[in-house]
Structure formats: C-alpha cells, structure tokens
mmCIF file of C-alpha atoms and ligand atoms in Angstrom:
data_model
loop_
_atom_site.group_PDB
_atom_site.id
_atom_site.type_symbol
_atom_site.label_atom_id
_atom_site.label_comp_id
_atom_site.label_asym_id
_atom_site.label_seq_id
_atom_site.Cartn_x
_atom_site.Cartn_y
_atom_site.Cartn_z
ATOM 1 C CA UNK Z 624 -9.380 -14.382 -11.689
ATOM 2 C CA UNK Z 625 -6.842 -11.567 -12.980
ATOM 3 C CA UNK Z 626 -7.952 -9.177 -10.314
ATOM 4 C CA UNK Z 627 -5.608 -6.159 -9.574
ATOM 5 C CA UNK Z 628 -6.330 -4.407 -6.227
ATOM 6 C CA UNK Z 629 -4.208 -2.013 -3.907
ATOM 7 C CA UNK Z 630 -5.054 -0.831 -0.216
ATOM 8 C CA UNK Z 631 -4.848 2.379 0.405
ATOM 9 C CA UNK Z 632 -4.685 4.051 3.638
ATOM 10 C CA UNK Z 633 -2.440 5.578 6.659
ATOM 11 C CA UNK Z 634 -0.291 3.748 8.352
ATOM 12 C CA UNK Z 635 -1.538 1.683 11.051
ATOM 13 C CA UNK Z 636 -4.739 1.343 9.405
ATOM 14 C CA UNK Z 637 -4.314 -2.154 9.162
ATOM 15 C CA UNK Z 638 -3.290 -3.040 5.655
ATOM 16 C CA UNK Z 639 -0.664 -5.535 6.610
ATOM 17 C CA UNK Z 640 -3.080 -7.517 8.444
ATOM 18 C CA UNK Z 641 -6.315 -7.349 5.690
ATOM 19 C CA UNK Z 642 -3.451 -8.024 2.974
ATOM 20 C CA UNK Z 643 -2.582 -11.576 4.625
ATOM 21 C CA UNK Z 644 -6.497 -11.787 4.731
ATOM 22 C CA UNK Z 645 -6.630 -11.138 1.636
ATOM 23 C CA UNK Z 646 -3.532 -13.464 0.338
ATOM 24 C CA UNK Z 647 -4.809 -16.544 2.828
ATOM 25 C CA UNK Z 648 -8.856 -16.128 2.000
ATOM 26 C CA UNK Z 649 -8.972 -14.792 -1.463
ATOM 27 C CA UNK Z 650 -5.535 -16.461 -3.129
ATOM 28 C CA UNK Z 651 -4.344 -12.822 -4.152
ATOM 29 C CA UNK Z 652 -0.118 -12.776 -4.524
ATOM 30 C CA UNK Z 653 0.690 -9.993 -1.961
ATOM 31 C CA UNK Z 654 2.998 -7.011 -3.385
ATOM 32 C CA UNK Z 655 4.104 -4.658 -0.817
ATOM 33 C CA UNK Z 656 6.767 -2.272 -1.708
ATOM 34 C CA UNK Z 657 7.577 -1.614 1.966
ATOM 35 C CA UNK Z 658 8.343 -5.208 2.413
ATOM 36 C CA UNK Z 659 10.399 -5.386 -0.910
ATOM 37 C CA UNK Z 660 12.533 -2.316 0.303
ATOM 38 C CA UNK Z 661 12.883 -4.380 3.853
ATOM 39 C CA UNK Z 662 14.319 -7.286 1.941
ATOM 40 C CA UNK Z 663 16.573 -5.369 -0.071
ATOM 41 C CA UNK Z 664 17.884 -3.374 3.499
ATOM 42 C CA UNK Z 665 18.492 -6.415 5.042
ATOM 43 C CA UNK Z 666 20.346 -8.026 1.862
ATOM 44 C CA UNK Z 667 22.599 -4.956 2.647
ATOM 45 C CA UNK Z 668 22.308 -3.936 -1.735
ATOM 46 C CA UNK Z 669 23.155 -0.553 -2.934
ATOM 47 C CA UNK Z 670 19.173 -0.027 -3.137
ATOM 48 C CA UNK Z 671 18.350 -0.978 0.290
ATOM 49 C CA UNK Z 672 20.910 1.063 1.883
ATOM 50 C CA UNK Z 673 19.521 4.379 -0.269
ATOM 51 C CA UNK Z 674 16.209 3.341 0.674
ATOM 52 C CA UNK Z 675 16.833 3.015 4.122
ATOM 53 C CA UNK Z 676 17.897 7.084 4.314
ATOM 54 C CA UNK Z 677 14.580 7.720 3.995
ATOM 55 C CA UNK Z 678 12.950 5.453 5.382
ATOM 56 C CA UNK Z 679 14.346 5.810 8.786
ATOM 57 C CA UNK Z 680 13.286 9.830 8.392
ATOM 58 C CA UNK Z 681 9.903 8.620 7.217
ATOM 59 C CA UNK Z 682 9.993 9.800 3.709
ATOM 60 C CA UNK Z 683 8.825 8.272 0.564
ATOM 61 C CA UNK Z 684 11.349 6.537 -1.483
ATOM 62 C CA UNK Z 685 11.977 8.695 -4.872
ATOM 63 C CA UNK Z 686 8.650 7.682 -6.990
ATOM 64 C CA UNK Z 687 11.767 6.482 -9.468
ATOM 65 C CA UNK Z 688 13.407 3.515 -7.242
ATOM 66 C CA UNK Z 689 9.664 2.266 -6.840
ATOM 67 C CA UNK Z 690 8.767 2.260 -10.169
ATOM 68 C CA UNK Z 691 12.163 0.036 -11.356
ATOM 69 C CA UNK Z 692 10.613 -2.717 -8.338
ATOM 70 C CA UNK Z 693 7.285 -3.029 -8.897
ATOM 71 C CA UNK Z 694 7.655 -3.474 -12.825
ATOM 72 C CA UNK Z 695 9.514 -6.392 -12.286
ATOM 73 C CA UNK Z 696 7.322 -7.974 -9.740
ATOM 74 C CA UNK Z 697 4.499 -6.808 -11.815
ATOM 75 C CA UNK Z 698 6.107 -8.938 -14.422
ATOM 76 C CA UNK Z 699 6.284 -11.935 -13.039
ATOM 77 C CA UNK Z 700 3.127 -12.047 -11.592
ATOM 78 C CA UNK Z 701 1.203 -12.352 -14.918
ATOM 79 C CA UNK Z 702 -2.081 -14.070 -14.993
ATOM 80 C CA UNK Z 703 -2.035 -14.204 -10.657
ATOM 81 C CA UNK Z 704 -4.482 -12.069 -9.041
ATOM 82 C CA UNK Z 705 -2.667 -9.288 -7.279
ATOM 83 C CA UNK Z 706 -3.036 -7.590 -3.774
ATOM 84 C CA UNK Z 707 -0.563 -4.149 -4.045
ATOM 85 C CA UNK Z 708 -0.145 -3.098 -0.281
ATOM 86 C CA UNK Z 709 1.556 0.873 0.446
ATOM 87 C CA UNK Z 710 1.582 1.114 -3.481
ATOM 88 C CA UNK Z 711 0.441 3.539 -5.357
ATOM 89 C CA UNK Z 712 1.360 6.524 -2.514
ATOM 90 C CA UNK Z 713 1.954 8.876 -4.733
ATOM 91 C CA UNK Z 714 -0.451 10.306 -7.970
ATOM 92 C CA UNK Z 715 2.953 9.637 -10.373
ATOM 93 C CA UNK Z 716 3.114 5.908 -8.485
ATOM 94 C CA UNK Z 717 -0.355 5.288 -10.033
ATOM 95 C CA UNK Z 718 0.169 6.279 -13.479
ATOM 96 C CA UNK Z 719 3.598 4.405 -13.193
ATOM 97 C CA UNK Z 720 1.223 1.275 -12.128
ATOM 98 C CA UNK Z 721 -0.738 1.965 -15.023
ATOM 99 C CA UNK Z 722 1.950 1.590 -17.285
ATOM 100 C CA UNK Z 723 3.604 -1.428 -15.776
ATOM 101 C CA UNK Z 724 0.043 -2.801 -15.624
ATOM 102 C CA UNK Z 725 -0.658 -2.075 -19.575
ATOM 103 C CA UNK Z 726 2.665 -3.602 -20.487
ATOM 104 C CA UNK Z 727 0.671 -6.985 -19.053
ATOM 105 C CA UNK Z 728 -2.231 -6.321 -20.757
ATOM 106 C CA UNK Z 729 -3.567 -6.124 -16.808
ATOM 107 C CA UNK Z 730 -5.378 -2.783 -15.485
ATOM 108 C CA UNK Z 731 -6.143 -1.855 -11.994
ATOM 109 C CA UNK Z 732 -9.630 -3.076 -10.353
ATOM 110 C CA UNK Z 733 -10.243 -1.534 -7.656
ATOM 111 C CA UNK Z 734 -8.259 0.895 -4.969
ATOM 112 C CA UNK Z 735 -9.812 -0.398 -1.384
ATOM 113 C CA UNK Z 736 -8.951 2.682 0.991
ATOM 114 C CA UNK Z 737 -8.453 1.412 4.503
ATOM 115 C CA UNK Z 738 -10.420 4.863 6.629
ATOM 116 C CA UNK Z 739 -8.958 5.515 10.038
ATOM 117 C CA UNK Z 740 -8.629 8.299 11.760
ATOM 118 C CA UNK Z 741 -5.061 9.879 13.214
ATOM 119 C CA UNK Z 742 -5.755 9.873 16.447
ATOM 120 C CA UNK Z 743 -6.307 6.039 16.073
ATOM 121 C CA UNK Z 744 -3.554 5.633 13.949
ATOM 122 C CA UNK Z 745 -0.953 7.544 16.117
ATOM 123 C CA UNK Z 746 -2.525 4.733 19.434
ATOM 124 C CA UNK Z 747 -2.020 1.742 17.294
ATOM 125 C CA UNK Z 748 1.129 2.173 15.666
ATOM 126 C CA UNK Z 749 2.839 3.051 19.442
ATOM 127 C CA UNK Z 750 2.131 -0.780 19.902
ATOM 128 C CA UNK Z 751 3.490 -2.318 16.786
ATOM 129 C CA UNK Z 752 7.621 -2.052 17.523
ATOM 130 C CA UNK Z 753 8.753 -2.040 14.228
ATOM 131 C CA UNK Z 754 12.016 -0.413 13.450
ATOM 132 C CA UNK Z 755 10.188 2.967 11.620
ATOM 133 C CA UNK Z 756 7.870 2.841 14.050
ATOM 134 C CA UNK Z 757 9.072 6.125 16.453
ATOM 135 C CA UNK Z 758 6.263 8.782 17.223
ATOM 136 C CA UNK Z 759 9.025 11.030 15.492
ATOM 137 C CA UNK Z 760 8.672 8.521 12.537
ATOM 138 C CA UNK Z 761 4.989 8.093 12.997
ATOM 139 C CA UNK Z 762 4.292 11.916 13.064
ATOM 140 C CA UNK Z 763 6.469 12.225 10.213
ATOM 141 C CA UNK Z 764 4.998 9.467 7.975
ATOM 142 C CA UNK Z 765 1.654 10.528 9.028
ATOM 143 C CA UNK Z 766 2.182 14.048 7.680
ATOM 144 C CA UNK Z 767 3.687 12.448 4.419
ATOM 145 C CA UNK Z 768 0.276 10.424 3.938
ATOM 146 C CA UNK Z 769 -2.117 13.526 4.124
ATOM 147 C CA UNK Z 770 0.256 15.513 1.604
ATOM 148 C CA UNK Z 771 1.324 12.891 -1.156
ATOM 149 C CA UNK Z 772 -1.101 9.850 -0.442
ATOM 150 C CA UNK Z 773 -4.285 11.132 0.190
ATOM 151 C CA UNK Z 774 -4.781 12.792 -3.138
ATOM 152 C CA UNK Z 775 -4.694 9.479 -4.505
ATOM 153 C CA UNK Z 776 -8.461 9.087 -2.714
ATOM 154 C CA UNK Z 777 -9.813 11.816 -5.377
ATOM 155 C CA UNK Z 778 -7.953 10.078 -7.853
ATOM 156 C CA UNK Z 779 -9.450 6.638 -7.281
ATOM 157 C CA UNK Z 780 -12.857 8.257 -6.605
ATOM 158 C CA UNK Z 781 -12.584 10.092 -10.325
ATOM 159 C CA UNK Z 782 -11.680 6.721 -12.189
ATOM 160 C CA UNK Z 783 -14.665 4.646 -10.190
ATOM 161 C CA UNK Z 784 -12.131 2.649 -8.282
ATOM 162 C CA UNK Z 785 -12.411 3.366 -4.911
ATOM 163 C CA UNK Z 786 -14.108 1.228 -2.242
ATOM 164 C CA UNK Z 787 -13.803 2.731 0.833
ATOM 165 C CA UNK Z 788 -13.744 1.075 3.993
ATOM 166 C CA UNK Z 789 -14.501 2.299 7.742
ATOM 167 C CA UNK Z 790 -11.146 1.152 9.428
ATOM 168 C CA UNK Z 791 -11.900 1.825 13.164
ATOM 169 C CA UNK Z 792 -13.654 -1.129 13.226
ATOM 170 C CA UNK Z 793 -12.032 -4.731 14.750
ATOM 171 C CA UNK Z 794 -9.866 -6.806 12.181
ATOM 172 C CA UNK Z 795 -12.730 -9.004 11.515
ATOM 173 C CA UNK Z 796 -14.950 -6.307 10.792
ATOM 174 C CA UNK Z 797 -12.839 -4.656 8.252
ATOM 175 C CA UNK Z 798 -11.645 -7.945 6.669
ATOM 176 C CA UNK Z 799 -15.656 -8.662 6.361
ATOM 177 C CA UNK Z 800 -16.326 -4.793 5.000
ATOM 178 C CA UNK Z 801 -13.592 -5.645 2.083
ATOM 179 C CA UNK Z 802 -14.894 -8.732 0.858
ATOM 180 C CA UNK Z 803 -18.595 -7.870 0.872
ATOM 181 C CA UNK Z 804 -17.567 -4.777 -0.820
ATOM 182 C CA UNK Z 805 -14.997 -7.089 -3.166
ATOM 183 C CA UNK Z 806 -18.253 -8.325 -4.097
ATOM 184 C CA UNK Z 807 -20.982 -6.291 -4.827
HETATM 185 P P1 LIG I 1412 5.186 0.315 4.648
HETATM 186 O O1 LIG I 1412 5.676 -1.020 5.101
HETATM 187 O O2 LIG I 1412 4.284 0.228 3.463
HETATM 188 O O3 LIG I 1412 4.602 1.124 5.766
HETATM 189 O O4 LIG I 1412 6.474 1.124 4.141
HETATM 190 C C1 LIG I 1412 7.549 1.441 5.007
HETATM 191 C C2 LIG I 1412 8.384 2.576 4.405
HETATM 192 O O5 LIG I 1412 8.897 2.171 3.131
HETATM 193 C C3 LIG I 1412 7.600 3.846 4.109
HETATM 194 O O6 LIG I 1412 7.526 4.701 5.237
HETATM 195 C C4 LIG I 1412 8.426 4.459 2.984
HETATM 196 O O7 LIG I 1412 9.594 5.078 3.463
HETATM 197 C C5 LIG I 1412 8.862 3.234 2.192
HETATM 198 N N1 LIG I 1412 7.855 2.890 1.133
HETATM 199 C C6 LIG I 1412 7.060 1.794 1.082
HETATM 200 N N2 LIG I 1412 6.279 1.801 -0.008
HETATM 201 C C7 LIG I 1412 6.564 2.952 -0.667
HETATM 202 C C8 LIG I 1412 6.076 3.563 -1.853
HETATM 203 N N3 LIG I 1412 5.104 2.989 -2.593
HETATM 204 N N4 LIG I 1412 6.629 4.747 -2.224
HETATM 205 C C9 LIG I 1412 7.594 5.344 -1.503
HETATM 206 N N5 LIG I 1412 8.093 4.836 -0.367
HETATM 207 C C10 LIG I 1412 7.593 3.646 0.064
#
C-alpha cells in the first residue's frame, strides 16, 4: 500500500489519538508537523526556538519553515504508507505537499476531516495539559483554524478527497467511522 492520507480538523478533535489508531491498526508511518516542531524545541536548534515564538501565541509556523520539514520526511518515507497529522493547515501547505509528494512520484489519497464542534473542542482541550494548551492559546488557535485551515475543507471537497467524519462521537466511534470510510 502507498497510501497518502492527512487528518484534518480543529484542535482537540482528536487527531492525535485516531493517528496512533491509524499507525498501530493500519501500519501507516505517522507525520505530524506539530510533533516534529516539539522535537526540534526541545533539541533547543535555531528552528525550534523560532518555532516556538509562535507557537506559544498560537500561530501557524511561516508556511516556509514547514515546507523545508516535511520534504525531507516526505523523502524518506518513500514506498511507506503515510498518515500526515496538523499538515496541510494552510491552502499554500497543500500545494507545497503536492510538490514534495510529486517529487516521489506519490500523490495525496484522501484528506479525512476530523468534524467537531467549538464548543466541544474548547471542553476537551481544557483537559489535555499540554504546554499550548491555555484557553488564551486555545481561543487563539481556534480562531487560526476557522481562518487559514478550514478553507482547506472546500479545497479537499473540490479535488474529491475529502472524507468527512462526525467527531463528537467516542474514540472508538470515530476510529470505526475512518476505517469504514478508508474503505468504501
Ligand atoms: P499540533 O500538535 O498539530 O496541534 O501543533 C502544535 C502547534 O505547532 C500549532 O499550534 C502550530 O503553532 C504549530 N504547527 C503544527 N503544524 C503546523 C503546520 N502544518 N503549519 C503551521 N504551524 C504548525
């Protein structure tokens, strides 16, 4: 299988948890930019620390920094099945992804978007803990989906890509929803 997929959705809509689904059930390699510019922060590099400025404020990273990343893990990833996670979140992020993928000879499959609502996301993500994880942050990162991510949906929808996915539902449930719709 040379399956390219990316979830797509808020945060705290659950895409960390379907991704390790996803890795442990369906033996994609897991690419998550967010966890890439983690590693780099805590390796203290030039990149992290940038990163970390807007991170912390809830900002993308410049479309730019995330291209140079994910071509290289793109790259070394050839003939794996991949599982993107928080990437594309920007329209310019997808065409970049379609580059890096045509430079494989790889395209993208399908975009699964993760649906959840923000008054669900805003009661979830209060309980997670993680560092970027302050209602300030939340609010913030919140507003940042609805202007630069969610015009990826159309996007998706226009190129036949999108499965979308009612994410109010228990883990189990949406975990379930992806793979039957993985495989119709
Ligand atoms: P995540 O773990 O996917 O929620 O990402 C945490 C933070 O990393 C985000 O709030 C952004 O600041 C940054 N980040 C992760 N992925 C991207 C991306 N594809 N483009 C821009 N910034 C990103």
């Amino acid at each position: 299988m040379d399956d390219v997929v990316t979830l797509l959705g808020p945060p705290g809509s659950g895409k960390g948890t379907q991704a390790e689904r996803l890795r442990d059930g369906l033996g994609f390699s897991w690419l998550s930019t967010g966890e890439l510019l983690r590693e780099a922060r805590g390796a203290g590099s030039e990149l992290g620390r940038r990163a970390g400025e807007y991170m912390d404020r809830g900002d993308l990273v410049p479309d730019a920094v995330i291209d140079g990343i994910v071509r290289e893990a793109i790259a070394s990833r050839d003939g794996e099945p991949i599982l993107l996670d928080g990437f594309p979140r920007t329209v310019t992020q997808a065409e970049d992804l379609d580059a890096a993928l045509q430079e494989r000879g790889r395209a993208l499959r399908h975009a699964i978007l993760i649906d959840v609502p923000d008054d669900v996301v805003a009661e979830r993500v209060s309980h997670r803990g993680r560092a970027d994880d302050s209602p300030e942050t939340v609010t913030a990162r919140l507003g940042v989906y609805h202007r630069q991510t969610e015009p990826l949906i159309a996007h998706f929808e226009a190129r036949g890509l999108l499965l979308r996915i009612d994410g109010a539902q228990d883990p189990d449930g949406v975990a379930e929803a992806i793979r039957d719709a993985l495989r119709r």
